[in-house]
mmCIF file of C-alpha atoms and ligand atoms in Angstrom:
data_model
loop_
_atom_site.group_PDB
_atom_site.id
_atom_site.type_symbol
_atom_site.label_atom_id
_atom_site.label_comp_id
_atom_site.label_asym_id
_atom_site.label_seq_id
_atom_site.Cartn_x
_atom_site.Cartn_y
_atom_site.Cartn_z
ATOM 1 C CA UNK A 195 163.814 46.603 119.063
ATOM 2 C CA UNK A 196 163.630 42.692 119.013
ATOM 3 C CA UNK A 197 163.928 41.638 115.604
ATOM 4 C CA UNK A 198 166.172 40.184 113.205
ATOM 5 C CA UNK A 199 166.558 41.562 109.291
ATOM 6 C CA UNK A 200 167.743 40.079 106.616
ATOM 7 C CA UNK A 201 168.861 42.809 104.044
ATOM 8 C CA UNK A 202 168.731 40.586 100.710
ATOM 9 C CA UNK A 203 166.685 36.798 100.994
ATOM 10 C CA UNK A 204 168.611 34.531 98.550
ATOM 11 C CA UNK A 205 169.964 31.075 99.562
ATOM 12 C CA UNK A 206 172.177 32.030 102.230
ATOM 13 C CA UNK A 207 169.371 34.061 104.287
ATOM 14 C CA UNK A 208 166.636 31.081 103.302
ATOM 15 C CA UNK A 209 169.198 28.475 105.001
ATOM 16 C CA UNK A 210 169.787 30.723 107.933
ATOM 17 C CA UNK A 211 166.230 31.621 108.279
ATOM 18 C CA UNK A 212 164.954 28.350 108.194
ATOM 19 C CA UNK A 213 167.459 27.362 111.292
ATOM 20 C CA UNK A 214 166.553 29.861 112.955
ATOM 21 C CA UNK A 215 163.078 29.125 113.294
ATOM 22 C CA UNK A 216 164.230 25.319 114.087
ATOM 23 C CA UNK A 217 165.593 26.891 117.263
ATOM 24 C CA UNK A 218 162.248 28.108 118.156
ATOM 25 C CA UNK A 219 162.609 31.976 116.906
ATOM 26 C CA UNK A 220 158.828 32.927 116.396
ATOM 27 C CA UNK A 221 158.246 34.028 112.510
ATOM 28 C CA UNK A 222 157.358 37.804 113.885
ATOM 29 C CA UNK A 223 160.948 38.146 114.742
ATOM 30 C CA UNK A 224 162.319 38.094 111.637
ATOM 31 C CA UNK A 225 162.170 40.556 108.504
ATOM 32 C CA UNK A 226 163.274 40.389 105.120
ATOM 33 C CA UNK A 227 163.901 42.832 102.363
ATOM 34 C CA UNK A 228 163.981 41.084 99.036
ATOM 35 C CA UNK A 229 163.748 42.980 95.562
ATOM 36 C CA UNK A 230 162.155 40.358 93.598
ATOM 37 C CA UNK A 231 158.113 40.109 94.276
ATOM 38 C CA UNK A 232 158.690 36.135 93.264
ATOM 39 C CA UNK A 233 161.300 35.457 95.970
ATOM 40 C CA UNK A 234 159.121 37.806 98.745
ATOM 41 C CA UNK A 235 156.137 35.355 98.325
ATOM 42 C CA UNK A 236 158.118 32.293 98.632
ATOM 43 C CA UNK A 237 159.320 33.818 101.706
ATOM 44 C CA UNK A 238 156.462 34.662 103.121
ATOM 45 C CA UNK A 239 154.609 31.281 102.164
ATOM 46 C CA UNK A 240 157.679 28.831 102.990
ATOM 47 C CA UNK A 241 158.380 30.604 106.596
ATOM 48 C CA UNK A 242 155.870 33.131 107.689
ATOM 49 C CA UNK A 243 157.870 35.811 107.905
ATOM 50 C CA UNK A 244 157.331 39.726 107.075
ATOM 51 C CA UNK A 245 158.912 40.412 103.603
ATOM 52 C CA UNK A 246 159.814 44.104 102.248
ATOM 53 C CA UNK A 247 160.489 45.520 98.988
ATOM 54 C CA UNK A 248 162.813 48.596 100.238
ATOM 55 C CA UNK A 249 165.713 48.283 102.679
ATOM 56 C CA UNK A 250 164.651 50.914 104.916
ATOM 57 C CA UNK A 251 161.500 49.321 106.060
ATOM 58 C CA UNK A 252 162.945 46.423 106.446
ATOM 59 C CA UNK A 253 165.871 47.397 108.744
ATOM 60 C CA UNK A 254 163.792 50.629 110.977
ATOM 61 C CA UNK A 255 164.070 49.388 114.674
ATOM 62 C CA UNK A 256 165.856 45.808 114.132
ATOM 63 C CA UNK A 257 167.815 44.837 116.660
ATOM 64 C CA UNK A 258 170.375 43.007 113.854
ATOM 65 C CA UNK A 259 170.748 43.473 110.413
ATOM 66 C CA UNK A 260 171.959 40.435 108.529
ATOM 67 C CA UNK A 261 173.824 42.011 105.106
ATOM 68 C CA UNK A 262 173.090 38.643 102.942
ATOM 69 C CA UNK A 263 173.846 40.078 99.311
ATOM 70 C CA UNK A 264 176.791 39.436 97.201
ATOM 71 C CA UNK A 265 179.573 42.232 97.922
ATOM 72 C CA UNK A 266 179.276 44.579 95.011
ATOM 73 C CA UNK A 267 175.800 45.313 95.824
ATOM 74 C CA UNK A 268 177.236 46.594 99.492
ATOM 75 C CA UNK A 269 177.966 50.120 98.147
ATOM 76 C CA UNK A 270 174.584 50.427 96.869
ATOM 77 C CA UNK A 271 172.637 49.227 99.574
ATOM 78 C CA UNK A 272 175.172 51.490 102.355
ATOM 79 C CA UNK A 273 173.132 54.556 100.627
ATOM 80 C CA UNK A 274 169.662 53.491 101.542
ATOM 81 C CA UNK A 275 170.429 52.155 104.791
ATOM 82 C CA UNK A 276 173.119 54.297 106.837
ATOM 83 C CA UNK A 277 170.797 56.918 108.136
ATOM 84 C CA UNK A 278 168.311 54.167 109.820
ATOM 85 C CA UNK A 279 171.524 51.893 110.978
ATOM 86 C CA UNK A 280 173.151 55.118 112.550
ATOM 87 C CA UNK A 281 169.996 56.131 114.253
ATOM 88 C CA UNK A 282 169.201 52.729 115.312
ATOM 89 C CA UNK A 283 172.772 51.293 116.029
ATOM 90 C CA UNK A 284 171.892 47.494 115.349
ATOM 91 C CA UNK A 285 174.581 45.036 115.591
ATOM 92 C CA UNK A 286 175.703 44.125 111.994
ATOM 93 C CA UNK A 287 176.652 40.648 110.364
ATOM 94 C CA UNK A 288 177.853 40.431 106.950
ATOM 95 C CA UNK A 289 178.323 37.495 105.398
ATOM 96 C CA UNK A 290 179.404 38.882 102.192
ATOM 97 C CA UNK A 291 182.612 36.836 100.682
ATOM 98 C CA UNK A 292 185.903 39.179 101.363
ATOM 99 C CA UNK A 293 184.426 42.278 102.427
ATOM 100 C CA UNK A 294 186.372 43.674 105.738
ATOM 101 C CA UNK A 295 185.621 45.171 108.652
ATOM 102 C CA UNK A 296 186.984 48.691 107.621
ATOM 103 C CA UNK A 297 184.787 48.652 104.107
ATOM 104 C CA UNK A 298 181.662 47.767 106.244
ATOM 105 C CA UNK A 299 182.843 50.673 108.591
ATOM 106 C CA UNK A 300 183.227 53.242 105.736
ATOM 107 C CA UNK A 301 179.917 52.489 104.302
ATOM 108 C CA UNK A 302 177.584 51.794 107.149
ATOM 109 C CA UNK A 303 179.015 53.811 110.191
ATOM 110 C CA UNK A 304 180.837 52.937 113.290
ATOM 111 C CA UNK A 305 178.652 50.461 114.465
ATOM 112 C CA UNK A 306 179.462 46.897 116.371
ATOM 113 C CA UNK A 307 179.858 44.615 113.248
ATOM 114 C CA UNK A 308 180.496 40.861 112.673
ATOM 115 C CA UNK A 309 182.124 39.460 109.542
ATOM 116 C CA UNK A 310 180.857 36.411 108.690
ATOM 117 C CA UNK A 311 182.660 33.564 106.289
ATOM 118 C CA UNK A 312 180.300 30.972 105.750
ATOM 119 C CA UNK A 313 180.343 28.581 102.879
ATOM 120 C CA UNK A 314 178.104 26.639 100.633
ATOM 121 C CA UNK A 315 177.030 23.601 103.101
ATOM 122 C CA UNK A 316 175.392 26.285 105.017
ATOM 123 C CA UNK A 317 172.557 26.001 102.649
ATOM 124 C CA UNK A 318 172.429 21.915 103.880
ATOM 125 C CA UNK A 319 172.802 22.732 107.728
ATOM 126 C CA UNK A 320 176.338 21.317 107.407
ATOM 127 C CA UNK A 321 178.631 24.577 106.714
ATOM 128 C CA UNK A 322 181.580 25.705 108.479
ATOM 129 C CA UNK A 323 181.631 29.871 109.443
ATOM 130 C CA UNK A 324 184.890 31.653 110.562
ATOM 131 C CA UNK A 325 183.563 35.078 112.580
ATOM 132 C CA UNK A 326 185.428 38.181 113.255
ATOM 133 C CA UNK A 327 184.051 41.123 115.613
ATOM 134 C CA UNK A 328 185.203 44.751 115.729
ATOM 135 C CA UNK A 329 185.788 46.026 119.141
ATOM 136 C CA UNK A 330 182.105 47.784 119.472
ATOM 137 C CA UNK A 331 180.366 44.286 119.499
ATOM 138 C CA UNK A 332 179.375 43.395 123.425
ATOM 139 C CA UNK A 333 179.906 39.944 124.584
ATOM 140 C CA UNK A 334 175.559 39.392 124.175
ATOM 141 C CA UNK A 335 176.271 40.786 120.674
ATOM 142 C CA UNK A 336 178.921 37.919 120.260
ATOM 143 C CA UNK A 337 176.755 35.098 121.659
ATOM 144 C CA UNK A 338 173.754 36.841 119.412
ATOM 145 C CA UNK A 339 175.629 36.768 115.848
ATOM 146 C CA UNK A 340 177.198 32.919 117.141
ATOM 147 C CA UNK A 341 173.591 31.723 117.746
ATOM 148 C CA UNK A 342 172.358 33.068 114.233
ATOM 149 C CA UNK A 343 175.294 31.513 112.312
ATOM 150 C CA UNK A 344 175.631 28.050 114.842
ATOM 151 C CA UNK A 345 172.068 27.323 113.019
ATOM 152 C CA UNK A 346 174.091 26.723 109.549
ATOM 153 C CA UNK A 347 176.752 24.693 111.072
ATOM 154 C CA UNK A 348 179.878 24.995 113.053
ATOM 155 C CA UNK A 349 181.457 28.356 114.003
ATOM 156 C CA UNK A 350 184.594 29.683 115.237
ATOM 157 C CA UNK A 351 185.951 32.894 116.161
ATOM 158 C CA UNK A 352 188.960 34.434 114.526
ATOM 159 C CA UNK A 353 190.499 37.324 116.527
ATOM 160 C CA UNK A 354 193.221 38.455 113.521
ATOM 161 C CA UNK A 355 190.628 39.784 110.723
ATOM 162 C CA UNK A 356 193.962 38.905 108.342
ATOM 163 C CA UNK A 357 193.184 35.346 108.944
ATOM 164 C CA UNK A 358 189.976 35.806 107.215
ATOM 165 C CA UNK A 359 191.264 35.174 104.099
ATOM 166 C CA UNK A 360 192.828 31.977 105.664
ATOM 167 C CA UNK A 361 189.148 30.477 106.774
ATOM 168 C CA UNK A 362 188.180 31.376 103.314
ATOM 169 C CA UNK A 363 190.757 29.260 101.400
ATOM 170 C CA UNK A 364 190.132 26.705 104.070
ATOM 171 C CA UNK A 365 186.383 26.281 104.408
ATOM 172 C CA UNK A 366 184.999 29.625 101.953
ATOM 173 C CA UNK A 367 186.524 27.460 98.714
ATOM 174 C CA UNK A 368 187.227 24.316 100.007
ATOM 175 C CA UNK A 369 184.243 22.576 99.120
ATOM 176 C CA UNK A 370 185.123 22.796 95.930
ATOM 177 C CA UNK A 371 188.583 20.958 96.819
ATOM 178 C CA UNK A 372 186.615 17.832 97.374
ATOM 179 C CA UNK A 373 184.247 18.179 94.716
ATOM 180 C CA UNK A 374 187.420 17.902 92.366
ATOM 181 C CA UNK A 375 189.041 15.022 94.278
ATOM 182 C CA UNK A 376 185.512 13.103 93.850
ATOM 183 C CA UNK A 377 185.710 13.609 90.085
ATOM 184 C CA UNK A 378 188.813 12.989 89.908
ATOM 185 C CA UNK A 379 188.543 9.408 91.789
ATOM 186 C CA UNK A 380 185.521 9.067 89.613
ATOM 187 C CA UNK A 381 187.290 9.365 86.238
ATOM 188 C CA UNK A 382 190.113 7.450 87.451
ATOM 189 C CA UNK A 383 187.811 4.476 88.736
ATOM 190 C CA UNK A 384 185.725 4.562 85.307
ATOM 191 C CA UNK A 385 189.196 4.388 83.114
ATOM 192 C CA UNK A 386 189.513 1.068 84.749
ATOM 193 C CA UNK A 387 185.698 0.133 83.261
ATOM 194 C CA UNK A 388 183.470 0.896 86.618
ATOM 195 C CA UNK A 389 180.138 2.411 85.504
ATOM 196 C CA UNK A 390 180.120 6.096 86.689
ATOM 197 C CA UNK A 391 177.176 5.612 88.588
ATOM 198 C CA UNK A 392 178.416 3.613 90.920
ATOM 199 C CA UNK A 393 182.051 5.040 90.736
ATOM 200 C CA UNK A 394 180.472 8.209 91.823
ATOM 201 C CA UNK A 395 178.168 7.010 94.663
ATOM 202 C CA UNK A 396 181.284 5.453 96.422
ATOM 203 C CA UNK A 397 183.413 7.872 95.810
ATOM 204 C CA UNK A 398 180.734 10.956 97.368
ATOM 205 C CA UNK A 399 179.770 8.214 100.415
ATOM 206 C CA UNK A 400 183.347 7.581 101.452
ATOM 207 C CA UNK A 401 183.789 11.828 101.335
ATOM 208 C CA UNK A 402 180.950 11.929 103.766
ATOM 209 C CA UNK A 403 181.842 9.154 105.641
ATOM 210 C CA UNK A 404 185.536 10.615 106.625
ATOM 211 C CA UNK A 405 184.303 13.678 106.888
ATOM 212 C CA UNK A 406 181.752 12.382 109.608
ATOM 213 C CA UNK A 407 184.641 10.134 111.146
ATOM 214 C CA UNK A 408 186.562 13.768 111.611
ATOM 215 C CA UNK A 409 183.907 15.281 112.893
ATOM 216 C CA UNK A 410 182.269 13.090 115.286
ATOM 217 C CA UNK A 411 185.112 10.678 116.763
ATOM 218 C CA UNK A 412 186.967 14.226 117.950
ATOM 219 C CA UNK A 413 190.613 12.213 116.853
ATOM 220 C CA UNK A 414 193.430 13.254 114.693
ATOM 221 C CA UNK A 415 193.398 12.911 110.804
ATOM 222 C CA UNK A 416 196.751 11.259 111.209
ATOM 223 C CA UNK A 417 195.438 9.184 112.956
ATOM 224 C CA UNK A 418 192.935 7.994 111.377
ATOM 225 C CA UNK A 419 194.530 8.017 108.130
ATOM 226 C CA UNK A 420 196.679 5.648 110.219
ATOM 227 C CA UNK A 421 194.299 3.068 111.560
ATOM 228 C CA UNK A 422 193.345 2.844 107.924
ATOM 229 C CA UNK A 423 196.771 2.151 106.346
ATOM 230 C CA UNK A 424 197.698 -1.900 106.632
ATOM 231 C CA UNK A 425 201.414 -2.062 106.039
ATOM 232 C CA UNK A 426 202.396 -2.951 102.262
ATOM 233 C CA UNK A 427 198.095 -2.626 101.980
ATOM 234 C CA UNK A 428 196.433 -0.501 98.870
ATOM 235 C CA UNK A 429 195.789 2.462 100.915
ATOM 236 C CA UNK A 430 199.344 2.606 101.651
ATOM 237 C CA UNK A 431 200.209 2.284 97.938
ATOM 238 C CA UNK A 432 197.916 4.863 97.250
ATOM 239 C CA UNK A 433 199.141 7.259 100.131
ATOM 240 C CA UNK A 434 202.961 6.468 98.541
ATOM 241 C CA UNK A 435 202.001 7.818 95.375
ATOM 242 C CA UNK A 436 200.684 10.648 96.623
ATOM 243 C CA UNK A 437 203.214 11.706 98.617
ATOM 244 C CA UNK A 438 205.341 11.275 95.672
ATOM 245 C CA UNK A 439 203.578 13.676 93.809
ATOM 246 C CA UNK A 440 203.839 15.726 96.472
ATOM 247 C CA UNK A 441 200.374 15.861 97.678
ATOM 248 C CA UNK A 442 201.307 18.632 101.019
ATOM 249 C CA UNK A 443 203.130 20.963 98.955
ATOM 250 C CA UNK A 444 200.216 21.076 95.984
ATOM 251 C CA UNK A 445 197.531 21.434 98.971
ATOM 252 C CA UNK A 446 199.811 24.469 100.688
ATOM 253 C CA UNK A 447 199.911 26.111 97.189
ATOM 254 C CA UNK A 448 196.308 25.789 96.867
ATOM 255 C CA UNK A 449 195.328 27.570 100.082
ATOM 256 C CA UNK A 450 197.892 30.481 99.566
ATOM 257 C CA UNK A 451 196.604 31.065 96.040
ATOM 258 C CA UNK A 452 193.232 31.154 97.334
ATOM 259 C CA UNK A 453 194.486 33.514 100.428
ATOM 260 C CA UNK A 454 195.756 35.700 97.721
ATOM 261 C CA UNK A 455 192.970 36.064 95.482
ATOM 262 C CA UNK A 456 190.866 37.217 98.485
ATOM 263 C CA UNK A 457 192.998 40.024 99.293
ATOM 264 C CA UNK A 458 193.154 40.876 95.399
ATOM 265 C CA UNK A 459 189.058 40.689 95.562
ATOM 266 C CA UNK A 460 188.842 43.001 98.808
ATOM 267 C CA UNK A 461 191.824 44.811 96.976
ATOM 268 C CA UNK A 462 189.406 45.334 93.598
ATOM 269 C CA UNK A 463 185.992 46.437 95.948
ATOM 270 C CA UNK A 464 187.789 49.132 97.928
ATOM 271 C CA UNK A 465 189.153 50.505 94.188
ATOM 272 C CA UNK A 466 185.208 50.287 93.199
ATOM 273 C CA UNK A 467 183.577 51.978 96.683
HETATM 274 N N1 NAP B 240 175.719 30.698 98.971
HETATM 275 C C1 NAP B 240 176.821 30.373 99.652
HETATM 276 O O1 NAP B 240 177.164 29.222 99.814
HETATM 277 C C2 NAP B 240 177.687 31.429 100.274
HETATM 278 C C3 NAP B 240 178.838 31.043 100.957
HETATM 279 C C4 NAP B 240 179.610 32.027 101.565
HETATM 280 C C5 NAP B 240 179.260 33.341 101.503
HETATM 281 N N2 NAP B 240 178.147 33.691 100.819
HETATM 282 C C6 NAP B 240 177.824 35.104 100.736
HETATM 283 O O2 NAP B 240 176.512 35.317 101.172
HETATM 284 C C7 NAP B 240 175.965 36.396 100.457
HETATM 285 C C8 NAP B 240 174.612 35.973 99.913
HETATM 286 O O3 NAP B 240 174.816 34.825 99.084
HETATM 287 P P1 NAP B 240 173.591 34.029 98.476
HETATM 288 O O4 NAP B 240 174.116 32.772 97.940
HETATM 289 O O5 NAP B 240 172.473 34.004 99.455
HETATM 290 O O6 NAP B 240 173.250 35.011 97.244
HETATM 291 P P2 NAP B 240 171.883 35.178 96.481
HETATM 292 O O7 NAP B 240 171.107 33.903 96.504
HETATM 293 O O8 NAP B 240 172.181 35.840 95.167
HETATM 294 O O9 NAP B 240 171.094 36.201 97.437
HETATM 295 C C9 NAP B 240 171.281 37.579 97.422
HETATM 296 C C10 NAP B 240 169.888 38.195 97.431
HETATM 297 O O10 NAP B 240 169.997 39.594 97.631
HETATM 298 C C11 NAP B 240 169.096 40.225 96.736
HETATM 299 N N3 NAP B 240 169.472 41.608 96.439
HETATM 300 C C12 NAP B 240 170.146 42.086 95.359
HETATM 301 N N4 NAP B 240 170.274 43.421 95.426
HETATM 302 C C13 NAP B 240 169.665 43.803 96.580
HETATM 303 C C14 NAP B 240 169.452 45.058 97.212
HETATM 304 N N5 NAP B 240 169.886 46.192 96.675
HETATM 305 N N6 NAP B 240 168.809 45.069 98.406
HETATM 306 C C15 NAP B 240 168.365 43.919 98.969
HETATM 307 N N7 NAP B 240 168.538 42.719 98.407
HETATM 308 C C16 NAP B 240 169.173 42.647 97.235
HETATM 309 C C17 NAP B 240 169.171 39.355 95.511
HETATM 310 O O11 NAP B 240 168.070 39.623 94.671
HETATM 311 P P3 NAP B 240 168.260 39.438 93.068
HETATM 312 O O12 NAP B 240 168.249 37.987 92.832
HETATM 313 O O13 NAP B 240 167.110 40.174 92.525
HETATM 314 O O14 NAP B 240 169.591 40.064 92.700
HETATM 315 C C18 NAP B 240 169.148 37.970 96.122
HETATM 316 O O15 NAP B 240 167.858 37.520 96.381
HETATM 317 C C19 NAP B 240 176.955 36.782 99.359
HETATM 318 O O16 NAP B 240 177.661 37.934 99.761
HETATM 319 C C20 NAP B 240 177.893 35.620 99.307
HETATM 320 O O17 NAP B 240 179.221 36.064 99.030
HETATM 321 C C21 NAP B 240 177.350 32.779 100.199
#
C-alpha cells in the first residue's frame, strides 16, 4: 500500500498532481479515477500516471485517497467507495469546499481524515490551504497530507474545525476580494482617461507586488503600509478616505458574511445526505 489516489482529476487534482511529481514522487505512485475518457488521456499523456474510470479501482490498496470533487457529488461517490476505504483504512483528504469532518465520517467510515481548504491559486502553485485532522490521523499521517497540500502553496493547521469557515472567508473567497479591488482601481483610474490596458497592468502588478512584500520580507502590514505613507503624501490621502468610508468595518462584514454562508452551505449538504 504505497500509493496516492485521486478520486475525481479536475483542476485541483491536476495542480496537486503536477507538484507532486516536482517533489520527485515517481508517476507509479499516483492513481486517478476520472469519469470523462477526454480528461483520463490528458492525464495520462500530461503526467504519466495510471487513470481509472470507476472509483473502486482506483482507490483498492492506496495508501491515501485524495476526495477532489465538488461536495454534492460526495454522497454519491461514499456508495462506491466505503467498502474498499473500510477494508483498506487509507488516510483521507478532502478538499471539498465546506464539507466537515462529521459528513466525511457519516459517509466514508471512521477513518483518520484531513479537511482540506485550499483555494484557487493552488492551481498557479501560489494558494493558501487551512487543514484540520480528526483525532485518528497519526503524526506521519499529518506530515503525509502537509507534504501533498505544501506542493500547492502554503499550509497551516487549524485545530478548531469551527474555524474552517474562518480560513474560508479568509483565503477560500478571498481571492475574489482582490480581484474586485483591482477592478475597482481600474475603473476608477480609466474615469480619469487612463487606457484600461495599462490601468489594469499596474493595478494587477502592484497586487502582486504587496502581496510578495507580505510574504517574503516576514514584517507587519502596518508596517509596511507605514513605510509607504509620506505625511500629507497621496497614499495618505487615499488611506484617509478610506478610513472614512470605513474600510475595517466593510472588510469585518465581508468575512462574517462569508463565515456564514459556509455554515448555511454545510447546513444545506447535511439536509441533502
Ligand atoms: N478549483 C479551486 O480553486 C478550488 C479551491 C478550493 C476548493 N476546491 C475544491 O476542490 C474540489 C475539486 O475542485 P476542482 O476545481 O478540481 O473541480 P473540477 O475541475 O470540477 O474537478 C472535479 C472532477 O471530478 C470529476 N467527477 C465528477 N463526478 C465524479 C465521480 N462520481 N467520481 C469521480 N470523479 C468525479 C469531475 O468530472 P466531470 O467534469 O465529468 O464532472 C471533474 O473532473 C471541489 O470540491 C472544490 O470545492 C477547489
Amino acid at each position: 500500500m504505497t500509493h496516492i489516489t485521486f478520486i475525481g482529476g479536475g483542476n485541483m487534482a491536476r495542480s496537486l498532481i503536477g507538484g507532486l511529481l516536482q517533489t520527485g514522487m515517481p508517476a507509479t505512485d499516483i492513481r486517478v479515477a476520472e469519469p470523462q475518457a477526454e480528461a483520463r488521456q490528458s492525464l495520462g499523456r500530461d503526467f504519466g500516471v495510471a487513470c481509472f474510470a470507476e472509483n473502486q479501482l482506483a482507490a483498492t490498496d492506496a495508501e491515501v485517497i485524495v476526495l477532489a470533487v465538488k461536495p454534492q457529488i460526495m454522497p454519491a461517490i461514499q456508495a462506491e467507495l466505503r467498502d474498499t476505504l473500510q477494508r483498506d483504512r487509507p488516510l483521507l483528504i478532502s478538499i471539498a469546499a465546506g464539507v466537515r469532518l462529521d459528513q466525511l465520517e457519516r459517509w466514508f467510515g471512521s477513518l483518520p481524515i484531513v479537511r482540506c481548504m485550499p483555494n484557487t491559486p493552488a492551481l498557479i502553485g501560489a494558494g493558501a490551504t487551512g487543514l484540520c485532522a480528526n483525532n485518528r490521523v497519526s503524526p506521519a499521517q499529518r506530515a503525509l497530507a502537509q507534504h501533498i497540500m505544501d506542493t500547492a502553496g502554503i499550509t497551516r493547521w487549524i485545530d478548531d474545525e469551527v474555524l474552517m469557515d474562518t480560513v474560508t472567508a479568509i483565503s477560500g473567497s478571498a481571492p475574489a476580494y482582490f480581484f474586485a479591488m483591482v477592478e475597482a482601481m481600474e475603473d476608477a483610474a480609466v474615469a480619469q482617461g487612463l487606457p484600461r490596458e495599462t490601468a489594469r497592468a499596474l493595478a494587477a502588478q502592484t497586487c502582486l507586488g504587496a502581496g510578495r512584500m507580505l510574504m517574503e520580507g516576514g514584517e507587519d502590514p502596518a508596517l509596511l503600509r507605514k513605510r509607504v505613507t509620506s505625511p500629507n503624501g497621496t497614499t495618505q490621502a487615499a488611506l484617509e478616505s478610506f478610513s472614512a468610508d470605513g474600510l475595517p468595518r466593510m472588510v469585518a462584514r465581508a468575512v462574517a458574511a462569508a463565515t456564514d454562508r459556509g455554515v448555511t452551505l454545510a447546513a444545506e449538504l447535511d439536509a441533502v445526505s
